[in-house]
mmCIF file of C-alpha atoms and ligand atoms in Angstrom:
data_model
loop_
_atom_site.group_PDB
_atom_site.id
_atom_site.type_symbol
_atom_site.label_atom_id
_atom_site.label_comp_id
_atom_site.label_asym_id
_atom_site.label_seq_id
_atom_site.Cartn_x
_atom_site.Cartn_y
_atom_site.Cartn_z
ATOM 1 C CA UNK A 1172 0.096 0.037 0.034
ATOM 2 C CA UNK A 1173 1.563 3.338 -1.064
ATOM 3 C CA UNK A 1174 1.654 6.228 1.830
ATOM 4 C CA UNK A 1175 0.615 9.620 0.630
ATOM 5 C CA UNK A 1176 1.289 12.745 2.692
ATOM 6 C CA UNK A 1177 -0.810 16.029 2.361
ATOM 7 C CA UNK A 1178 0.677 19.022 3.961
ATOM 8 C CA UNK A 1179 -2.076 21.869 4.671
ATOM 9 C CA UNK A 1180 -5.410 20.725 5.329
ATOM 10 C CA UNK A 1181 -7.043 23.677 3.871
ATOM 11 C CA UNK A 1182 -9.443 23.736 0.947
ATOM 12 C CA UNK A 1183 -7.030 22.141 -1.531
ATOM 13 C CA UNK A 1184 -5.436 19.804 0.622
ATOM 14 C CA UNK A 1185 -8.527 18.315 2.433
ATOM 15 C CA UNK A 1186 -10.333 18.377 -1.355
ATOM 16 C CA UNK A 1187 -7.354 16.388 -2.523
ATOM 17 C CA UNK A 1188 -7.553 13.930 0.427
ATOM 18 C CA UNK A 1189 -11.137 13.303 -0.018
ATOM 19 C CA UNK A 1190 -10.638 12.405 -3.731
ATOM 20 C CA UNK A 1191 -7.584 10.241 -2.946
ATOM 21 C CA UNK A 1192 -9.540 8.553 -0.136
ATOM 22 C CA UNK A 1193 -12.193 7.544 -2.520
ATOM 23 C CA UNK A 1194 -9.925 6.239 -5.095
ATOM 24 C CA UNK A 1195 -8.373 3.778 -2.156
ATOM 25 C CA UNK A 1196 -5.197 4.410 -3.627
ATOM 26 C CA UNK A 1197 -3.162 4.378 -0.720
ATOM 27 C CA UNK A 1198 -2.724 5.413 3.353
ATOM 28 C CA UNK A 1199 -2.933 9.096 3.713
ATOM 29 C CA UNK A 1200 -1.635 11.365 6.303
ATOM 30 C CA UNK A 1201 -2.735 14.883 6.500
ATOM 31 C CA UNK A 1202 -0.624 17.678 8.398
ATOM 32 C CA UNK A 1203 -1.332 21.157 9.405
ATOM 33 C CA UNK A 1204 -0.055 23.959 11.635
ATOM 34 C CA UNK A 1205 -3.744 24.411 13.051
ATOM 35 C CA UNK A 1206 -3.948 21.846 15.723
ATOM 36 C CA UNK A 1207 -7.381 19.724 15.848
ATOM 37 C CA UNK A 1208 -7.975 20.854 12.069
ATOM 38 C CA UNK A 1209 -6.332 17.797 10.227
ATOM 39 C CA UNK A 1210 -7.759 15.565 12.994
ATOM 40 C CA UNK A 1211 -11.269 16.674 12.753
ATOM 41 C CA UNK A 1212 -11.082 16.455 8.927
ATOM 42 C CA UNK A 1213 -9.554 12.823 8.844
ATOM 43 C CA UNK A 1214 -12.356 11.891 11.169
ATOM 44 C CA UNK A 1215 -15.145 13.210 9.019
ATOM 45 C CA UNK A 1216 -13.433 11.943 5.951
ATOM 46 C CA UNK A 1217 -13.343 8.384 7.478
ATOM 47 C CA UNK A 1218 -16.869 8.529 8.682
ATOM 48 C CA UNK A 1219 -17.771 9.393 5.036
ATOM 49 C CA UNK A 1220 -16.039 6.013 4.001
ATOM 50 C CA UNK A 1221 -18.609 4.021 5.854
ATOM 51 C CA UNK A 1222 -21.035 5.873 3.835
ATOM 52 C CA UNK A 1223 -19.616 6.201 0.585
ATOM 53 C CA UNK A 1224 -17.834 2.748 1.017
ATOM 54 C CA UNK A 1225 -14.259 3.235 0.888
ATOM 55 C CA UNK A 1226 -11.705 2.161 3.888
ATOM 56 C CA UNK A 1227 -8.751 4.317 3.019
ATOM 57 C CA UNK A 1228 -6.905 5.028 6.170
ATOM 58 C CA UNK A 1229 -6.604 8.740 7.026
ATOM 59 C CA UNK A 1230 -4.612 9.935 9.780
ATOM 60 C CA UNK A 1231 -4.628 13.732 10.570
ATOM 61 C CA UNK A 1232 -1.460 15.220 12.356
ATOM 62 C CA UNK A 1233 0.454 18.221 13.596
ATOM 63 C CA UNK A 1234 3.525 16.321 13.671
ATOM 64 C CA UNK A 1235 6.083 15.679 10.638
ATOM 65 C CA UNK A 1236 7.197 12.587 12.322
ATOM 66 C CA UNK A 1237 3.775 11.077 10.975
ATOM 67 C CA UNK A 1238 4.922 11.353 7.334
ATOM 68 C CA UNK A 1239 7.616 8.989 7.821
ATOM 69 C CA UNK A 1240 8.004 6.391 5.000
ATOM 70 C CA UNK A 1241 5.810 8.567 2.685
ATOM 71 C CA UNK A 1242 5.965 7.592 -1.118
ATOM 72 C CA UNK A 1243 4.818 11.011 -2.226
ATOM 73 C CA UNK A 1244 3.996 14.292 -0.266
ATOM 74 C CA UNK A 1245 1.734 16.820 -1.641
ATOM 75 C CA UNK A 1246 2.557 20.500 -0.133
ATOM 76 C CA UNK A 1247 -0.597 22.549 -0.189
ATOM 77 C CA UNK A 1248 0.586 24.493 2.915
ATOM 78 C CA UNK A 1249 0.431 28.407 2.550
ATOM 79 C CA UNK A 1250 -1.891 31.258 2.110
ATOM 80 C CA UNK A 1251 -4.027 31.495 -0.875
ATOM 81 C CA UNK A 1252 -4.972 34.482 -2.982
ATOM 82 C CA UNK A 1253 -7.804 37.131 -2.158
ATOM 83 C CA UNK A 1254 -9.460 39.542 -4.771
ATOM 84 C CA UNK A 1255 -6.799 41.878 -6.002
ATOM 85 C CA UNK A 1256 -3.886 39.836 -5.214
ATOM 86 C CA UNK A 1257 -1.701 38.284 -7.582
ATOM 87 C CA UNK A 1258 -0.058 34.928 -6.981
ATOM 88 C CA UNK A 1259 3.177 36.793 -6.636
ATOM 89 C CA UNK A 1260 1.643 38.662 -3.573
ATOM 90 C CA UNK A 1261 2.206 35.624 -1.614
ATOM 91 C CA UNK A 1262 6.097 35.224 -2.448
ATOM 92 C CA UNK A 1263 7.288 36.246 1.215
ATOM 93 C CA UNK A 1264 4.821 34.421 3.364
ATOM 94 C CA UNK A 1265 4.515 31.153 1.480
ATOM 95 C CA UNK A 1266 8.419 30.639 0.521
ATOM 96 C CA UNK A 1267 8.972 30.932 4.454
ATOM 97 C CA UNK A 1268 6.233 28.227 4.819
ATOM 98 C CA UNK A 1269 7.773 25.959 1.875
ATOM 99 C CA UNK A 1270 11.072 26.078 3.367
ATOM 100 C CA UNK A 1271 10.145 24.857 6.415
ATOM 101 C CA UNK A 1272 7.686 22.175 5.199
ATOM 102 C CA UNK A 1273 10.471 20.975 2.657
ATOM 103 C CA UNK A 1274 13.108 20.444 5.168
ATOM 104 C CA UNK A 1275 10.657 18.559 7.252
ATOM 105 C CA UNK A 1276 10.021 16.400 4.315
ATOM 106 C CA UNK A 1277 13.784 15.537 3.604
ATOM 107 C CA UNK A 1278 13.991 15.045 7.588
ATOM 108 C CA UNK A 1279 11.183 12.598 7.790
ATOM 109 C CA UNK A 1280 10.362 11.155 4.391
ATOM 110 C CA UNK A 1281 13.732 11.354 2.667
ATOM 111 C CA UNK A 1282 12.845 8.708 -0.128
ATOM 112 C CA UNK A 1283 9.593 10.721 -1.092
ATOM 113 C CA UNK A 1284 8.768 12.490 -4.161
ATOM 114 C CA UNK A 1285 7.167 15.967 -3.638
ATOM 115 C CA UNK A 1286 4.449 17.589 -5.855
ATOM 116 C CA UNK A 1287 4.085 20.939 -4.964
ATOM 117 C CA UNK A 1288 0.813 23.098 -5.037
ATOM 118 C CA UNK A 1289 1.452 26.437 -2.974
ATOM 119 C CA UNK A 1290 1.584 29.384 -4.920
ATOM 120 C CA UNK A 1291 3.315 31.274 -6.791
ATOM 121 C CA UNK A 1292 3.623 27.696 -8.161
ATOM 122 C CA UNK A 1293 6.885 27.622 -10.161
ATOM 123 C CA UNK A 1294 8.862 29.987 -7.390
ATOM 124 C CA UNK A 1295 7.594 27.754 -4.503
ATOM 125 C CA UNK A 1296 8.537 24.551 -6.236
ATOM 126 C CA UNK A 1297 12.030 25.955 -6.666
ATOM 127 C CA UNK A 1298 12.055 26.830 -3.152
ATOM 128 C CA UNK A 1299 10.849 23.363 -2.276
ATOM 129 C CA UNK A 1300 13.750 22.070 -4.270
ATOM 130 C CA UNK A 1301 16.368 23.709 -2.564
ATOM 131 C CA UNK A 1302 15.116 23.379 0.602
ATOM 132 C CA UNK A 1303 14.630 19.512 0.457
ATOM 133 C CA UNK A 1304 17.820 18.843 -1.606
ATOM 134 C CA UNK A 1305 16.130 16.233 -3.420
ATOM 135 C CA UNK A 1306 17.023 15.184 -7.129
ATOM 136 C CA UNK A 1307 15.031 17.531 -9.291
ATOM 137 C CA UNK A 1308 13.178 14.903 -11.136
ATOM 138 C CA UNK A 1309 11.701 13.996 -7.456
ATOM 139 C CA UNK A 1310 10.190 17.379 -7.100
ATOM 140 C CA UNK A 1311 7.485 18.749 -9.469
ATOM 141 C CA UNK A 1312 4.853 21.300 -9.313
ATOM 142 C CA UNK A 1313 1.048 21.291 -10.278
ATOM 143 C CA UNK A 1314 0.177 23.727 -12.725
ATOM 144 C CA UNK A 1315 -0.566 22.738 -16.180
ATOM 145 C CA UNK A 1316 -2.816 20.147 -15.304
ATOM 146 C CA UNK A 1317 -5.241 22.506 -13.790
ATOM 147 C CA UNK A 1318 -4.696 25.294 -16.634
ATOM 148 C CA UNK A 1319 -5.472 22.582 -19.222
ATOM 149 C CA UNK A 1320 -8.465 21.386 -17.558
ATOM 150 C CA UNK A 1321 -9.556 24.796 -17.451
ATOM 151 C CA UNK A 1322 -9.047 25.280 -20.887
ATOM 152 C CA UNK A 1323 -10.448 21.971 -21.918
ATOM 153 C CA UNK A 1324 -13.772 23.056 -19.768
ATOM 154 C CA UNK A 1325 -14.079 26.301 -21.704
ATOM 155 C CA UNK A 1326 -13.779 24.652 -25.077
ATOM 156 C CA UNK A 1327 -16.249 21.828 -24.360
ATOM 157 C CA UNK A 1328 -18.784 24.605 -23.216
ATOM 158 C CA UNK A 1329 -17.871 26.522 -26.613
ATOM 159 C CA UNK A 1330 -18.558 23.310 -28.421
ATOM 160 C CA UNK A 1331 -21.431 21.953 -26.454
ATOM 161 C CA UNK A 1332 -19.457 18.539 -26.402
ATOM 162 C CA UNK A 1333 -18.240 16.298 -23.706
ATOM 163 C CA UNK A 1334 -15.466 17.884 -21.341
ATOM 164 C CA UNK A 1335 -13.874 14.113 -21.715
ATOM 165 C CA UNK A 1336 -13.128 14.529 -25.212
ATOM 166 C CA UNK A 1337 -10.859 17.569 -24.796
ATOM 167 C CA UNK A 1338 -7.261 17.080 -24.612
ATOM 168 C CA UNK A 1339 -5.539 20.780 -23.929
ATOM 169 C CA UNK A 1340 -2.088 21.670 -23.632
ATOM 170 C CA UNK A 1341 -1.220 24.762 -21.387
ATOM 171 C CA UNK A 1342 2.458 25.677 -20.780
ATOM 172 C CA UNK A 1343 4.630 28.281 -19.245
ATOM 173 C CA UNK A 1344 4.469 29.700 -15.874
ATOM 174 C CA UNK A 1345 1.451 29.433 -13.463
ATOM 175 C CA UNK A 1346 0.277 33.001 -13.775
ATOM 176 C CA UNK A 1347 -0.921 35.705 -16.126
ATOM 177 C CA UNK A 1348 1.859 34.829 -18.780
ATOM 178 C CA UNK A 1349 0.756 31.013 -19.314
ATOM 179 C CA UNK A 1350 0.661 30.094 -22.607
ATOM 180 C CA UNK A 1351 -2.352 27.830 -23.924
ATOM 181 C CA UNK A 1352 -1.528 26.033 -27.056
ATOM 182 C CA UNK A 1353 -4.156 25.658 -29.342
ATOM 183 C CA UNK A 1354 -2.248 23.832 -32.090
ATOM 184 C CA UNK A 1355 -1.550 20.829 -29.482
ATOM 185 C CA UNK A 1356 -5.121 21.067 -28.184
ATOM 186 C CA UNK A 1357 -7.530 18.538 -29.660
ATOM 187 C CA UNK A 1358 -11.085 17.033 -29.314
ATOM 188 C CA UNK A 1359 -11.176 13.483 -29.925
ATOM 189 C CA UNK A 1360 -7.889 13.902 -32.113
ATOM 190 C CA UNK A 1361 -9.311 16.760 -34.025
ATOM 191 C CA UNK A 1362 -7.137 19.933 -33.886
ATOM 192 C CA UNK A 1363 -8.817 22.823 -32.240
ATOM 193 C CA UNK A 1364 -8.257 25.156 -34.912
ATOM 194 C CA UNK A 1365 -10.248 23.145 -37.317
ATOM 195 C CA UNK A 1366 -13.378 23.427 -34.917
ATOM 196 C CA UNK A 1367 -13.192 27.131 -33.739
ATOM 197 C CA UNK A 1368 -12.445 30.399 -35.354
ATOM 198 C CA UNK A 1369 -9.305 32.274 -34.123
ATOM 199 C CA UNK A 1370 -11.542 34.720 -32.468
ATOM 200 C CA UNK A 1371 -13.229 32.071 -30.469
ATOM 201 C CA UNK A 1372 -9.882 30.450 -29.556
ATOM 202 C CA UNK A 1373 -8.388 33.792 -28.242
ATOM 203 C CA UNK A 1374 -11.274 34.326 -26.266
ATOM 204 C CA UNK A 1375 -11.006 31.042 -24.660
ATOM 205 C CA UNK A 1376 -7.209 31.535 -24.126
ATOM 206 C CA UNK A 1377 -7.813 34.804 -22.466
ATOM 207 C CA UNK A 1378 -10.487 33.251 -20.101
ATOM 208 C CA UNK A 1379 -7.995 30.273 -19.134
ATOM 209 C CA UNK A 1380 -5.254 32.548 -18.299
ATOM 210 C CA UNK A 1381 -7.679 34.470 -16.020
ATOM 211 C CA UNK A 1382 -9.414 31.233 -15.016
ATOM 212 C CA UNK A 1383 -7.825 31.618 -11.296
ATOM 213 C CA UNK A 1384 -8.705 35.407 -11.010
ATOM 214 C CA UNK A 1385 -12.406 34.708 -12.289
ATOM 215 C CA UNK A 1386 -12.938 32.219 -9.217
ATOM 216 C CA UNK A 1387 -11.294 33.994 -6.796
ATOM 217 C CA UNK A 1388 -13.586 37.368 -7.590
ATOM 218 C CA UNK A 1389 -16.475 35.247 -7.297
ATOM 219 C CA UNK A 1390 -15.625 33.367 -3.894
ATOM 220 C CA UNK A 1391 -14.067 36.583 -2.475
ATOM 221 C CA UNK A 1392 -12.378 34.571 0.156
ATOM 222 C CA UNK A 1393 -9.985 32.186 -0.933
ATOM 223 C CA UNK A 1394 -9.122 30.589 -4.221
ATOM 224 C CA UNK A 1395 -10.224 27.458 -6.441
ATOM 225 C CA UNK A 1396 -9.742 23.858 -4.816
ATOM 226 C CA UNK A 1397 -12.176 21.402 -6.720
ATOM 227 C CA UNK A 1398 -10.120 21.567 -10.161
ATOM 228 C CA UNK A 1399 -6.786 22.029 -8.299
ATOM 229 C CA UNK A 1400 -7.362 19.133 -6.172
ATOM 230 C CA UNK A 1401 -8.483 16.945 -9.247
ATOM 231 C CA UNK A 1402 -5.231 18.130 -10.920
ATOM 232 C CA UNK A 1403 -3.603 17.007 -7.931
ATOM 233 C CA UNK A 1404 -5.028 13.364 -8.165
ATOM 234 C CA UNK A 1405 -4.185 13.118 -11.846
ATOM 235 C CA UNK A 1406 -0.487 13.321 -11.049
ATOM 236 C CA UNK A 1407 -0.337 11.453 -7.950
ATOM 237 C CA UNK A 1408 -1.972 8.451 -9.887
ATOM 238 C CA UNK A 1409 0.362 8.635 -12.577
ATOM 239 C CA UNK A 1410 3.232 8.489 -10.240
ATOM 240 C CA UNK A 1411 1.934 5.840 -8.096
ATOM 241 C CA UNK A 1412 0.613 3.796 -10.929
ATOM 242 C CA UNK A 1413 3.685 4.399 -12.867
ATOM 243 C CA UNK A 1414 1.416 5.159 -15.873
ATOM 244 C CA UNK A 1415 3.831 7.538 -17.556
ATOM 245 C CA UNK A 1416 1.200 10.060 -18.510
ATOM 246 C CA UNK A 1417 2.211 13.033 -20.601
ATOM 247 C CA UNK A 1418 0.778 16.021 -18.515
ATOM 248 C CA UNK A 1419 1.923 19.656 -18.528
ATOM 249 C CA UNK A 1420 3.537 20.520 -14.952
ATOM 250 C CA UNK A 1421 6.237 22.522 -13.611
ATOM 251 C CA UNK A 1422 9.629 20.809 -13.780
ATOM 252 C CA UNK A 1423 13.214 21.934 -13.370
ATOM 253 C CA UNK A 1424 14.501 22.814 -16.708
ATOM 254 C CA UNK A 1425 18.125 22.369 -17.601
ATOM 255 C CA UNK A 1426 18.261 23.705 -21.033
ATOM 256 C CA UNK A 1427 15.095 22.729 -22.331
ATOM 257 C CA UNK A 1428 13.133 25.531 -23.992
ATOM 258 C CA UNK A 1429 16.066 27.639 -23.623
ATOM 259 C CA UNK A 1430 15.686 27.714 -19.852
ATOM 260 C CA UNK A 1431 18.069 26.890 -17.328
ATOM 261 C CA UNK A 1432 17.614 26.427 -13.404
ATOM 262 C CA UNK A 1433 14.123 27.381 -13.086
ATOM 263 C CA UNK A 1434 11.054 25.401 -12.512
ATOM 264 C CA UNK A 1435 8.647 26.406 -15.574
ATOM 265 C CA UNK A 1436 5.225 24.593 -17.111
ATOM 266 C CA UNK A 1437 6.279 22.156 -19.830
ATOM 267 C CA UNK A 1438 4.837 19.023 -20.957
ATOM 268 C CA UNK A 1439 6.522 16.073 -18.982
ATOM 269 C CA UNK A 1440 6.281 12.161 -18.922
ATOM 270 C CA UNK A 1441 5.352 11.302 -15.022
ATOM 271 C CA UNK A 1442 5.546 8.275 -13.584
ATOM 272 C CA UNK A 1443 7.362 6.125 -10.725
ATOM 273 C CA UNK A 1444 10.574 8.235 -11.299
ATOM 274 C CA UNK A 1445 8.775 11.652 -11.008
ATOM 275 C CA UNK A 1446 9.676 13.764 -13.879
ATOM 276 C CA UNK A 1447 10.886 11.221 -16.485
ATOM 277 C CA UNK A 1448 11.310 13.125 -19.543
ATOM 278 C CA UNK A 1449 10.590 16.753 -20.691
ATOM 279 C CA UNK A 1450 8.796 17.129 -24.172
ATOM 280 C CA UNK A 1451 10.065 19.877 -26.216
ATOM 281 C CA UNK A 1452 7.267 21.332 -28.586
ATOM 282 C CA UNK A 1453 7.885 23.825 -31.603
ATOM 283 C CA UNK A 1454 5.908 26.932 -30.841
ATOM 284 C CA UNK A 1455 5.113 30.145 -32.594
ATOM 285 C CA UNK A 1456 6.732 33.421 -32.382
ATOM 286 C CA UNK A 1457 4.450 34.949 -30.174
ATOM 287 C CA UNK A 1458 4.194 31.996 -27.896
ATOM 288 C CA UNK A 1459 7.805 31.943 -27.513
ATOM 289 C CA UNK A 1460 7.837 35.787 -26.806
ATOM 290 C CA UNK A 1461 5.276 35.211 -24.109
ATOM 291 C CA UNK A 1462 7.334 31.999 -22.670
ATOM 292 C CA UNK A 1463 10.120 34.235 -22.404
ATOM 293 C CA UNK A 1464 8.501 37.165 -20.660
ATOM 294 C CA UNK A 1465 6.661 34.421 -18.306
ATOM 295 C CA UNK A 1466 10.232 32.824 -17.484
ATOM 296 C CA UNK A 1467 12.039 36.309 -16.931
ATOM 297 C CA UNK A 1468 9.326 36.974 -14.122
ATOM 298 C CA UNK A 1469 9.900 33.697 -12.545
ATOM 299 C CA UNK A 1470 13.366 34.439 -12.618
ATOM 300 C CA UNK A 1471 13.036 37.646 -10.729
ATOM 301 C CA UNK A 1472 10.662 36.068 -8.229
ATOM 302 C CA UNK A 1473 13.633 33.671 -7.435
ATOM 303 C CA UNK A 1474 16.501 36.346 -7.374
ATOM 304 C CA UNK A 1475 14.396 38.106 -4.482
ATOM 305 C CA UNK A 1476 14.182 34.916 -2.335
ATOM 306 C CA UNK A 1477 16.243 34.517 0.550
ATOM 307 C CA UNK A 1478 17.353 30.702 0.421
HETATM 308 N N1 APR B 211 2.575 23.892 7.622
HETATM 309 C C1 APR B 211 1.620 23.494 7.668
HETATM 310 N N2 APR B 211 0.170 23.808 7.303
HETATM 311 C C2 APR B 211 0.336 25.417 6.997
HETATM 312 C C3 APR B 211 1.293 26.089 7.307
HETATM 313 C C4 APR B 211 2.711 25.236 7.610
HETATM 314 N N3 APR B 211 3.771 25.884 8.063
HETATM 315 N N4 APR B 211 1.246 27.223 6.968
HETATM 316 C C5 APR B 211 -0.297 27.242 6.684
HETATM 317 N N5 APR B 211 -0.737 26.099 6.675
HETATM 318 C C6 APR B 211 -2.139 25.712 6.583
HETATM 319 C C7 APR B 211 -3.255 26.389 6.825
HETATM 320 O O1 APR B 211 -3.226 26.547 8.163
HETATM 321 C C8 APR B 211 -4.408 26.012 6.094
HETATM 322 O O2 APR B 211 -5.133 25.072 6.721
HETATM 323 O O3 APR B 211 -2.174 25.616 4.950
HETATM 324 C C9 APR B 211 -3.534 25.389 4.882
HETATM 325 C C10 APR B 211 -4.232 26.293 3.756
HETATM 326 O O4 APR B 211 -5.321 26.332 3.349
HETATM 327 P P1 APR B 211 -6.255 27.452 2.701
HETATM 328 O O5 APR B 211 -6.091 28.679 3.371
HETATM 329 O O6 APR B 211 -7.704 27.027 2.462
HETATM 330 O O7 APR B 211 -5.586 27.610 1.267
HETATM 331 P P2 APR B 211 -5.995 26.680 -0.017
HETATM 332 O O8 APR B 211 -6.975 27.272 -0.990
HETATM 333 O O9 APR B 211 -5.976 25.254 0.135
HETATM 334 O O10 APR B 211 -4.441 26.954 -1.089
HETATM 335 C C11 APR B 211 -3.417 26.552 -0.423
HETATM 336 O O11 APR B 211 -2.398 26.205 -2.694
HETATM 337 O O12 APR B 211 -3.534 26.814 -4.900
HETATM 338 C C12 APR B 211 -2.652 27.089 -3.765
HETATM 339 O O13 APR B 211 -2.755 29.456 -4.000
HETATM 340 C C13 APR B 211 -3.163 28.339 -3.063
HETATM 341 O O14 APR B 211 -0.938 28.751 -2.232
HETATM 342 C C14 APR B 211 -2.158 28.292 -1.923
HETATM 343 C C15 APR B 211 -2.140 26.681 -1.560
#
């Protein structure tokens, strides 16, 4: 039985635990700094198992010692955006939290793999890499799985077709400069540009880029968590089942896409080895330009970090 730990029992963390518990994919430990919160949610989720019909063991804890032996640790600890805030506004608070969390993962679960979810995603995943001292293929960020899910959902709505038939690809930083790729997005194998006009595609691209903000503004307190937790589960499952799925995610680049030493959203092959491969795609001039801007802003965020 695999052991999965989720750090942060807030909206994203607890919803991811719920989804994983329902799948019976492994034993789960959920931790948080707030006393009682992970314990209470763990109890509630196990009682739900009696009704929904799952037997997953879920432990709530405030003690990192309980993550010992984890195969996989998902980091969702930190603060989320409020209206008017960009993901970058979270840097100073969340980098302190991630440093502490990653050091504890290295101490108590040195053989594990890390999926970071805390924003600003690409910068915080870099902090997790440095603070854990893990190999870079063992530390990955959840970004593109969510952004492509959003793009796919908007496309399905526009075409009035099943969401299940849309395979979307969104790369770049997990922020306002992300790059949805219509030419690598298909509906049951049909390239998107054959189904929608340029005007419609650019409208949906724009809505995807603003997808997180749209929800933050509606919720008013806190940010999205149903789709983010679903995207986490997609990555956890690919790693634990070694299914080698091709998913966009934030990976440590060493020359790919002309980028060196940063975490950046790219299509990867994800399996038991973590980030097993980075796939390089041909892009348009405009897409390359936005990618460069996006990576510059990540580099700038990293340069201000005190690691
Ligand atoms: N260790 C463990 N847990 C912590 C720590 C810490 N050092 N600091 C904060 N937390 C916990 C909080 O107590 C809270 O329960 O992290 C949890 C965060 O939950 P929410 O505030 O509900 O935020 P959520 O919506 O889950 O988002 C978490 O994921 O998508 C990103 O931008 C989002 O960075 C944010 C993160």
